[in-house]
Amino acid sequence: MSSALAIESEVASLIVEALHLETRAEEIDPDAPLFGEGLGLDSIDALEIALAISRRYGFQLRSDDERNGQIFASLRNLAAHIEKHRQR
Amino acid sequence: MTDPLRRSLPLTSRPGNGILFRRNGESIAVGRFLADVAALAARLPPRTHALNLCADRYNALLAFAAALSRGQVVLLSSDRSERRLAEISAAYPDLALLVDAEIEAVRGEAPWEPPPGAIRVAPLAIPRPDGPNPRIPLDQVAVIGFTSGSTGRPAAHPKTWETLVAATVAAGERFGLQGGADIVATVPPQHMYGFETTIMLPLHVPTTSHAGPCFYPVEVAEALHAAPGPRVLVSTPLQLRALLGAGTAMPPIEAVISATAPLDPALAAAVEAGWNTRMLEIYGATEMGSIASRRTLEGDCWTLYRNVSLRQAKDMPDGTEALVEGMAAPVPLADAVELKEGSQFRLLGRRTDIVKLGGKRASLASLNRILLGIPGVEDGVFAVPEDLDRNPSARLAVFAVAPGLTAEAILAALRREIEPVFLPRVVTLVPALPRDAVGKLPRAALEGLRRQVAGLA
């Protein structure tokens, strides 16, 4: 498994755990939007995900991170953002 | 011309050098704000209503103040979905749409293109030191807030300028803010609670609001650190839990205020101990605004603001209604309450049809009606988790009897009709619902069904 795929599946598991989703991690389409139509998350979930990310990867999400909408646009984007900013 | 017999109050009662806002490291005084208001008001088209979608809190204040000074009614809704905008335009055809550049960067949402004709709100590029302080008639409808009505359509709740100012002054007294305070808020200015505490408060109480991103824990902490203080954090149980969970270092905070959902006393204790502060709660609703407060750890008694009284409702045996200064009609409360001596009361729990999530309320009956209206759904029910009042991230679930449909199809149909926060986290398809002899669904039976399904899966 390439490292991009590895982090994507790790982040998918993190989301499923943090939000207690019924979806299985491997069922999350890496290119589908996390909010609205795709996985159907909302801003309550954004906070939960931010908390889980700070615990696991040691950095904090911000609203003005190079366009927040982009980061949450898909699992792939979120995983790439984490890969770039992780402290551990 | 202003009718000399029509009673009025100025837009702001603060002196010209009072600091109203902090934004991008700048302190914005009242005089400069009034100049910004006059400039924007001159740009507004002649409309009866204005929809204030501004994401930046200072821009949201400017949009409100400018429209108010032009006699326009400001609609408080942050829902920019095409469906909601179409509904609002249909209900208020003579509408100005007020937006700002910050709106496009809202977290987690797709980039948004404002409809043609939208007015861009921004402060003057070159600030001016002073402007006129318009007088607003007391009986002018200043804002309309919205709640999800019993039919699923949002219901409108107008507030006059008199009601808003009386509530603002009462809140300032209650929280001891007359000596000045920096208010950092995680709630949007379009929510009635956020509107009262960060838009109205600085106009008539010497507080200073903060503009800028204030959603993720690190942003909240930075905003608080940047404020000279005394600092007050206005937030929600959900945000407070995230802030504590992130373990972010906080500067001294005078008081933390929470609203939109009951605060778990354990969370209140953690806030008081962790940040060495007082954890206060506001009780209110969009229909009537904030009406009471308490310090969570001091017990379950709420004390009414001085602009409000409560009385037994005439037509509802277990109902209570609020009489709010400036509002002609009494407002029924969504909760059952026990009236106490003086201006105190105890909450006995929500009346069972109402669920509250993410600061929004919905009627279970109307959610169930929407579910049953989906073609192919033969029977179905929204289930409320046991811990809804304690767990800020609790969500609804749906049990449905729908032989030809998938759970995803039901969810997709619901998504078209109801607000995202009320969407079920789990849709469970079952052969039949455990209805009793009179067709009711006892909570225990639903819980049993949920366990049974989970066990089979």
XYZ file of C-alpha atoms in Angstrom:
545
model
C 0.000 0.000 0.000
C 1.394 3.409 -0.942
C 1.771 5.914 1.887
C -1.005 8.129 0.458
C -3.389 5.177 0.546
C -2.203 4.183 4.008
C -2.915 7.627 5.470
C -6.274 7.749 3.683
C -7.392 4.500 5.249
C -6.035 5.597 8.641
C -7.979 8.877 8.457
C -11.106 7.031 7.293
C -10.894 4.854 10.426
C -10.310 7.941 12.565
C -13.480 9.580 11.175
C -15.572 6.449 11.630
C -14.357 6.092 15.228
C -14.651 9.774 16.159
C -18.175 10.114 14.797
C -19.407 6.612 15.657
C -20.468 6.115 12.041
C -22.158 2.926 10.939
C -20.268 3.144 7.644
C -17.144 0.982 7.464
C -13.923 2.911 6.906
C -13.193 1.138 3.628
C -16.640 2.131 2.333
C -15.836 5.851 2.395
C -15.269 7.040 -1.152
C -11.937 8.911 -1.025
C -13.152 11.440 -3.607
C -16.681 12.080 -2.300
C -17.357 15.230 -0.249
C -17.323 14.617 3.501
C -19.983 17.261 4.112
C -23.415 17.677 2.551
C -24.130 15.145 -0.152
C -21.300 12.628 0.303
C -20.885 11.377 3.854
C -23.379 13.992 5.090
C -21.281 15.502 7.876
C -21.845 18.974 9.347
C -20.069 21.512 11.525
C -20.667 19.506 14.712
C -18.714 16.715 13.063
C -16.005 19.125 11.922
C -15.261 19.876 15.582
C -15.168 16.181 16.490
C -12.815 15.462 13.613
C -10.619 18.429 14.576
C -10.364 17.068 18.112
C -9.491 13.553 16.934
C -6.855 14.972 14.555
C -5.222 17.064 17.278
C -5.002 14.002 19.518
C -3.678 11.599 16.903
C -1.504 13.861 14.764
C -0.603 16.652 17.170
C -1.731 19.671 15.172
C -4.805 21.874 15.174
C -7.184 22.584 12.300
C -7.956 26.234 11.530
C -10.735 27.948 9.592
C -8.260 29.862 7.440
C -6.099 26.848 6.551
C -5.674 27.240 2.802
C -9.434 27.232 2.319
C -11.159 24.980 4.784
C -13.743 23.969 2.224
C -10.962 22.316 0.218
C -9.698 20.290 3.158
C -13.079 18.805 3.897
C -13.931 18.449 0.196
C -12.898 14.779 0.331
C -11.179 12.141 2.417
C -8.245 12.404 -0.011
C -7.840 16.141 0.597
C -8.171 15.783 4.361
C -5.592 12.980 4.419
C -3.192 15.074 2.297
C -3.641 18.034 4.642
C -2.890 15.829 7.652
C 0.175 14.325 5.968
C 1.501 17.834 5.341
C 0.919 19.232 8.834
C 1.228 16.264 11.190
C 3.564 16.635 14.146
C 3.562 12.930 14.943
C -39.121 62.236 8.065
C -39.179 60.673 11.481
C -42.549 61.021 13.171
C -41.847 63.153 16.274
C -44.532 61.264 18.239
C -42.999 57.882 17.457
C -40.697 56.999 20.374
C -37.181 56.059 19.389
C -33.739 55.090 20.698
C -30.370 55.693 19.030
C -28.578 52.878 17.198
C -25.902 52.975 19.884
C -25.745 54.571 23.340
C -21.931 54.234 23.509
C -19.626 57.280 23.362
C -17.794 57.909 20.068
C -14.465 56.620 21.415
C -15.914 53.401 22.905
C -14.316 50.293 21.396
C -17.021 48.270 19.674
C -15.027 45.596 17.869
C -11.575 44.088 17.472
C -10.866 42.919 13.949
C -7.582 41.949 12.254
C -5.626 43.426 15.168
C -7.451 46.778 14.936
C -9.757 48.305 17.526
C -12.850 49.815 15.930
C -14.367 52.721 17.863
C -18.025 53.747 17.740
C -17.323 56.852 15.599
C -15.622 54.852 12.859
C -18.405 52.265 12.991
C -21.066 54.962 12.501
C -19.195 56.242 9.432
C -19.094 52.677 8.045
C -22.844 52.330 8.707
C -23.702 55.580 6.919
C -21.601 54.604 3.899
C -23.196 51.159 3.622
C -26.723 52.488 4.255
C -26.284 54.873 1.313
C -25.441 51.882 -0.926
C -28.435 49.733 0.051
C -31.263 49.438 -2.461
C -34.746 50.529 -1.276
C -36.139 47.212 0.013
C -38.449 46.214 2.871
C -36.270 43.313 4.049
C -32.568 42.450 4.137
C -31.067 38.973 4.474
C -27.802 39.275 6.399
C -25.546 36.384 5.401
C -22.232 38.050 6.348
C -19.735 35.604 7.843
C -17.392 38.204 9.360
C -18.962 39.359 12.607
C -18.163 43.057 12.107
C -19.639 42.944 8.607
C -22.723 41.247 10.070
C -23.045 44.162 12.525
C -22.615 46.705 9.701
C -25.242 44.963 7.564
C -27.678 44.891 10.473
C -27.099 48.515 11.484
C -27.243 49.910 7.947
C -30.455 48.054 7.069
C -31.982 49.048 10.423
C -31.151 52.714 9.818
C -32.962 52.465 6.476
C -36.054 51.012 8.156
C -35.479 47.561 6.651
C -36.257 44.378 8.556
C -33.175 42.170 8.922
C -33.668 38.425 8.458
C -31.401 36.278 10.637
C -30.564 33.103 8.741
C -27.166 31.665 7.978
C -28.600 28.928 5.766
C -27.278 29.643 2.261
C -28.717 26.511 0.672
C -30.461 27.137 -2.630
C -33.683 25.731 -1.218
C -33.664 28.054 1.811
C -32.767 31.126 -0.266
C -35.642 30.329 -2.615
C -38.036 29.958 0.332
C -36.927 33.258 1.849
C -37.162 35.102 -1.486
C -40.678 33.717 -1.965
C -41.777 34.778 1.531
C -40.040 38.197 1.341
C -40.034 39.203 -2.336
C -38.745 42.748 -1.683
C -35.407 41.482 -0.366
C -31.833 42.777 -0.356
C -29.155 40.099 -0.010
C -26.159 41.214 2.072
C -22.983 39.123 1.756
C -19.262 39.507 2.399
C -16.032 38.115 0.996
C -15.429 36.010 4.123
C -18.516 33.967 3.324
C -16.647 31.875 0.749
C -14.188 30.502 3.285
C -16.738 29.023 5.675
C -15.487 25.712 7.006
C -16.396 22.491 5.388
C -18.663 23.992 2.775
C -18.333 24.121 -0.955
C -17.287 27.495 -2.411
C -20.355 29.680 -2.686
C -21.261 32.095 -5.443
C -23.677 34.782 -4.220
C -26.713 35.291 -6.508
C -26.536 38.304 -8.856
C -27.623 41.529 -7.206
C -26.208 40.629 -3.781
C -24.708 43.614 -1.942
C -21.089 43.244 -0.825
C -20.673 44.420 2.757
C -17.290 45.752 3.908
C -15.983 48.574 6.092
C -14.770 51.736 4.334
C -11.349 51.191 2.761
C -10.245 54.511 4.223
C -11.835 54.770 7.680
C -13.641 57.964 8.682
C -13.666 59.073 12.302
C -17.344 59.812 12.738
C -20.839 59.463 11.369
C -24.443 60.145 12.380
C -26.025 57.994 15.100
C -29.457 57.206 13.625
C -32.513 57.048 15.874
C -34.577 53.887 15.453
C -38.320 53.900 16.272
C -39.026 51.584 19.218
C -41.885 49.846 17.423
C -39.874 49.184 14.246
C -39.449 45.462 13.562
C -35.660 45.177 13.640
C -35.020 41.479 13.052
C -36.841 38.277 12.224
C -35.395 35.019 13.583
C -36.464 31.625 12.288
C -37.245 28.300 13.917
C -38.132 25.024 12.251
C -41.897 25.240 12.477
C -44.283 22.401 13.207
C -44.847 21.843 9.493
C -41.135 21.569 8.743
C -41.255 25.061 7.196
C -39.302 27.640 9.218
C -41.546 29.904 11.299
C -40.733 33.636 11.509
C -40.300 35.418 14.860
C -40.133 39.225 14.586
C -38.532 41.438 17.256
C -38.947 45.169 17.621
C -36.082 47.539 18.373
C -37.620 48.098 21.824
C -37.500 44.360 22.625
C -33.898 44.036 21.459
C -32.601 47.039 23.409
C -34.471 46.085 26.616
C -33.071 42.536 26.444
C -29.556 43.840 25.780
C -29.575 46.200 28.755
C -31.013 43.428 30.973
C -28.281 40.986 29.859
C -25.576 43.598 30.481
C -26.825 44.047 34.045
C -27.226 40.328 34.681
C -23.658 39.512 33.658
C -22.133 42.618 35.238
C -20.746 43.921 31.948
C -21.264 47.664 32.575
C -17.577 47.996 33.471
C -16.570 46.679 30.037
C -15.645 43.254 28.709
C -14.146 41.577 25.655
C -16.637 39.094 24.231
C -15.212 36.209 22.227
C -17.966 34.048 20.740
C -18.041 30.725 18.927
C -21.675 31.140 17.896
C -22.618 32.748 14.565
C -24.085 36.273 14.513
C -27.174 34.947 12.708
C -28.159 32.708 15.615
C -30.384 34.646 18.084
C -27.974 33.869 20.960
C -24.944 35.014 18.982
C -26.834 38.040 17.660
C -27.790 39.174 21.162
C -24.359 38.654 22.708
C -22.082 39.924 19.932
C -24.131 42.270 17.710
C -26.632 43.916 20.085
C -24.523 43.902 23.262
C -21.710 46.215 22.077
C -24.269 48.759 20.815
C -25.752 49.412 24.274
C -23.372 47.898 26.852
C -19.633 48.752 26.942
C -18.496 45.397 25.571
C -16.156 44.712 22.659
C -16.876 41.926 20.200
C -14.307 39.959 18.247
C -14.354 39.445 14.470
C -12.368 36.696 12.822
C -12.406 32.910 12.685
C -13.433 31.500 16.045
C -14.516 27.920 15.477
C -11.645 25.501 16.087
C -10.139 25.358 19.593
C -6.847 26.996 18.617
C -8.724 29.971 17.100
C -10.850 30.469 20.192
C -7.758 30.439 22.399
C -5.943 32.914 20.123
C -8.917 35.281 20.068
C -9.067 35.204 23.870
C -5.311 35.760 24.198
C -5.525 38.762 21.840
C -8.245 40.444 23.911
C -7.044 42.713 26.735
C -10.010 41.716 28.872
C -11.796 41.232 31.158
C -12.648 38.305 28.878
C -15.981 36.577 28.439
C -16.304 33.471 26.269
C -19.742 32.943 24.694
C -20.097 29.373 23.531
C -22.055 26.108 23.473
C -21.712 22.758 25.293
C -20.341 21.196 22.116
C -17.631 23.828 21.655
C -16.721 23.829 25.341
C -16.223 20.078 25.292
C -13.987 20.389 22.222
C -12.000 23.209 23.857
C -11.435 21.217 27.037
C -10.651 18.097 25.032
C -8.011 19.919 22.994
C -6.324 20.993 26.231
C -5.627 24.435 24.764
C -3.969 26.883 27.168
C -6.323 29.744 28.062
C -5.623 33.232 29.388
C -7.613 34.340 32.465
C -11.340 34.339 31.614
C -13.821 36.288 33.735
C -16.827 34.195 32.781
C -17.854 31.537 30.281
C -21.426 31.611 29.013
C -23.137 28.638 27.382
C -26.497 28.306 25.674
C -28.372 26.348 22.961
C -28.487 23.079 24.961
C -28.433 21.981 28.594
C -24.897 21.944 29.976
C -23.755 18.786 31.725
C -22.777 19.788 35.312
C -19.624 17.632 34.981
C -18.570 19.701 31.957
C -19.389 22.904 33.882
C -17.216 21.720 36.779
C -14.348 20.904 34.391
C -14.575 24.397 32.827
C -14.583 26.147 36.222
C -11.671 24.083 37.530
C -9.639 24.033 34.309
C -9.886 27.720 33.466
C -10.477 29.118 36.967
C -13.632 30.901 35.860
C -17.398 31.070 36.405
C -19.508 28.845 34.145
C -22.826 30.557 33.410
C -25.738 29.419 31.301
C -28.416 31.322 29.399
C -31.907 29.982 28.838
C -33.786 31.298 25.848
C -35.250 30.583 22.442
C -35.412 32.278 19.070
C -39.071 33.195 19.663
C -38.361 35.253 22.787
C -34.582 35.692 22.977
C -32.589 35.040 26.151
C -34.799 35.233 29.229
C -32.883 33.783 32.192
C -29.485 32.674 33.444
C -27.824 30.589 36.133
C -24.402 29.514 37.320
C -24.605 25.819 36.451
C -22.830 24.550 39.582
C -25.048 26.573 41.925
C -28.074 24.387 41.255
C -31.014 23.993 38.954
C -32.770 27.336 39.583
C -32.817 29.890 36.781
C -33.223 33.633 37.424
C -35.226 35.646 34.904
C -33.848 38.799 33.281
C -35.655 41.880 34.498
C -37.397 42.470 31.148
C -39.232 39.114 31.390
C -41.865 37.436 33.546
C -43.391 33.965 33.361
C -46.925 32.812 33.942
C -49.025 29.673 33.666
C -50.392 29.446 30.125
C -54.160 29.619 30.020
C -54.820 26.956 27.430
C -52.079 24.425 28.216
C -52.339 22.553 31.541
C -48.572 21.978 31.799
C -47.563 24.986 29.736
C -45.807 28.203 30.704
C -45.567 31.407 28.738
C -43.122 34.305 28.843
C -44.098 37.969 28.826
C -41.243 39.880 27.253
C -40.913 43.678 27.332
C -41.821 45.106 23.934
C -43.542 41.933 22.689
C -47.298 42.174 22.328
C -48.076 38.449 22.632
C -46.909 35.982 25.314
C -44.480 33.297 24.096
C -45.089 29.649 25.065
C -41.974 27.875 26.405
C -40.715 24.666 24.789
C -39.967 23.229 28.250
C -42.169 22.376 31.192
C -41.154 24.575 34.162
C -41.881 24.933 37.855
C -42.363 28.578 38.854
C -40.582 29.535 42.093
C -40.476 32.516 44.426
C -39.523 35.864 42.954
C -38.126 35.644 39.470
C -36.863 32.082 39.658
C -37.903 28.849 37.991
C -36.785 25.265 37.544
C -36.794 23.357 34.246
C -38.677 20.083 34.453
C -37.593 18.828 31.040
C -38.485 19.461 27.475
C -42.022 18.845 26.339
C -41.590 15.525 24.628
C -42.233 16.494 21.041
C -39.306 18.909 20.828
C -35.730 17.863 20.071
C -32.861 20.283 20.164
C -29.607 19.650 18.333
C -26.782 21.983 17.427
C -28.773 24.951 18.712
C -31.741 24.162 16.481
C -35.118 22.806 17.421
C -37.464 20.502 15.590
C -40.721 18.810 16.361
C -40.457 15.026 16.325
C -43.998 14.858 15.011
C -43.005 16.929 11.983
C -39.811 14.918 11.399
C -41.868 11.720 11.536
C -44.378 13.208 9.101
C -41.579 13.943 6.645
C -40.226 10.391 7.037
C -43.661 8.862 6.442
C -44.136 11.108 3.417
C -41.267 9.440 1.544
C -42.721 7.202 -1.183
C -42.025 3.587 -0.205
C -41.787 4.188 3.548
C -44.692 2.217 5.072
C -43.924 2.981 8.678
C -41.100 4.753 10.422
C -40.013 6.773 13.391
C -37.221 9.094 14.507
C -35.639 7.770 17.705
C -34.083 10.117 20.259
C -30.997 8.754 22.034
C -31.221 8.510 25.832
C -28.271 10.863 26.293
C -29.521 13.657 24.022
C -29.557 16.217 26.859
C -26.094 15.300 28.132
C -24.084 14.393 25.072
C -23.516 17.422 22.826
C -22.780 15.232 19.816
C -25.755 12.880 20.212
C -27.726 12.371 16.997
C -31.106 11.030 16.001
C -31.687 7.582 14.509
C -34.419 6.326 12.204
C -36.213 2.985 12.157
C -38.160 2.409 8.976
C -40.296 -0.229 7.340
C -39.639 0.233 3.631
C -39.337 -3.053 1.731
C -38.354 -1.533 -1.633
C -35.904 1.079 -0.335
C -32.323 1.145 0.917
C -31.198 3.071 3.999
C -29.181 5.371 1.700
C -32.265 6.182 -0.392
C -34.216 7.121 2.742
C -31.359 9.287 3.953
C -31.096 11.003 0.573
C -34.845 11.737 0.610
C -34.656 13.109 4.152
C -31.690 15.276 3.212
C -33.871 17.158 0.728
C -36.431 17.990 3.422
C -34.762 18.537 6.777
C -31.827 20.420 8.228
C -28.575 18.411 8.249
C -28.279 18.424 12.032
C -31.535 16.464 12.348
C -30.562 13.836 9.780
C -30.381 10.375 11.371
C -26.883 9.077 11.927
C -28.243 5.555 11.459
C -31.185 4.404 9.346
C -32.224 0.893 10.334
C -34.603 -1.033 8.088
C -36.872 -3.367 10.038
C -39.732 -5.704 9.039
C -42.124 -3.976 11.474
C -42.092 -1.433 14.296
C -42.935 -2.684 17.804
C -46.082 -0.569 18.133
C -48.315 -1.241 21.133
C -52.080 -1.777 21.128
C -52.832 1.917 20.623
C -50.191 2.329 17.954
C -47.621 4.040 20.187
C -43.936 3.193 20.222
C -42.645 2.837 23.775
C -39.046 3.974 24.098
C -38.045 0.651 25.685
C -39.437 -1.272 22.722
C -37.422 0.873 20.299
C -34.299 0.432 22.385
C -34.872 -3.342 22.336
C -35.287 -3.231 18.583
C -32.055 -1.301 18.198
C -30.141 -3.863 20.279
C -31.727 -6.745 18.418
C -30.757 -5.285 15.038
C -27.233 -4.538 16.245
C -26.911 -8.107 17.522
C -28.044 -9.596 14.235
C -25.767 -7.421 12.134
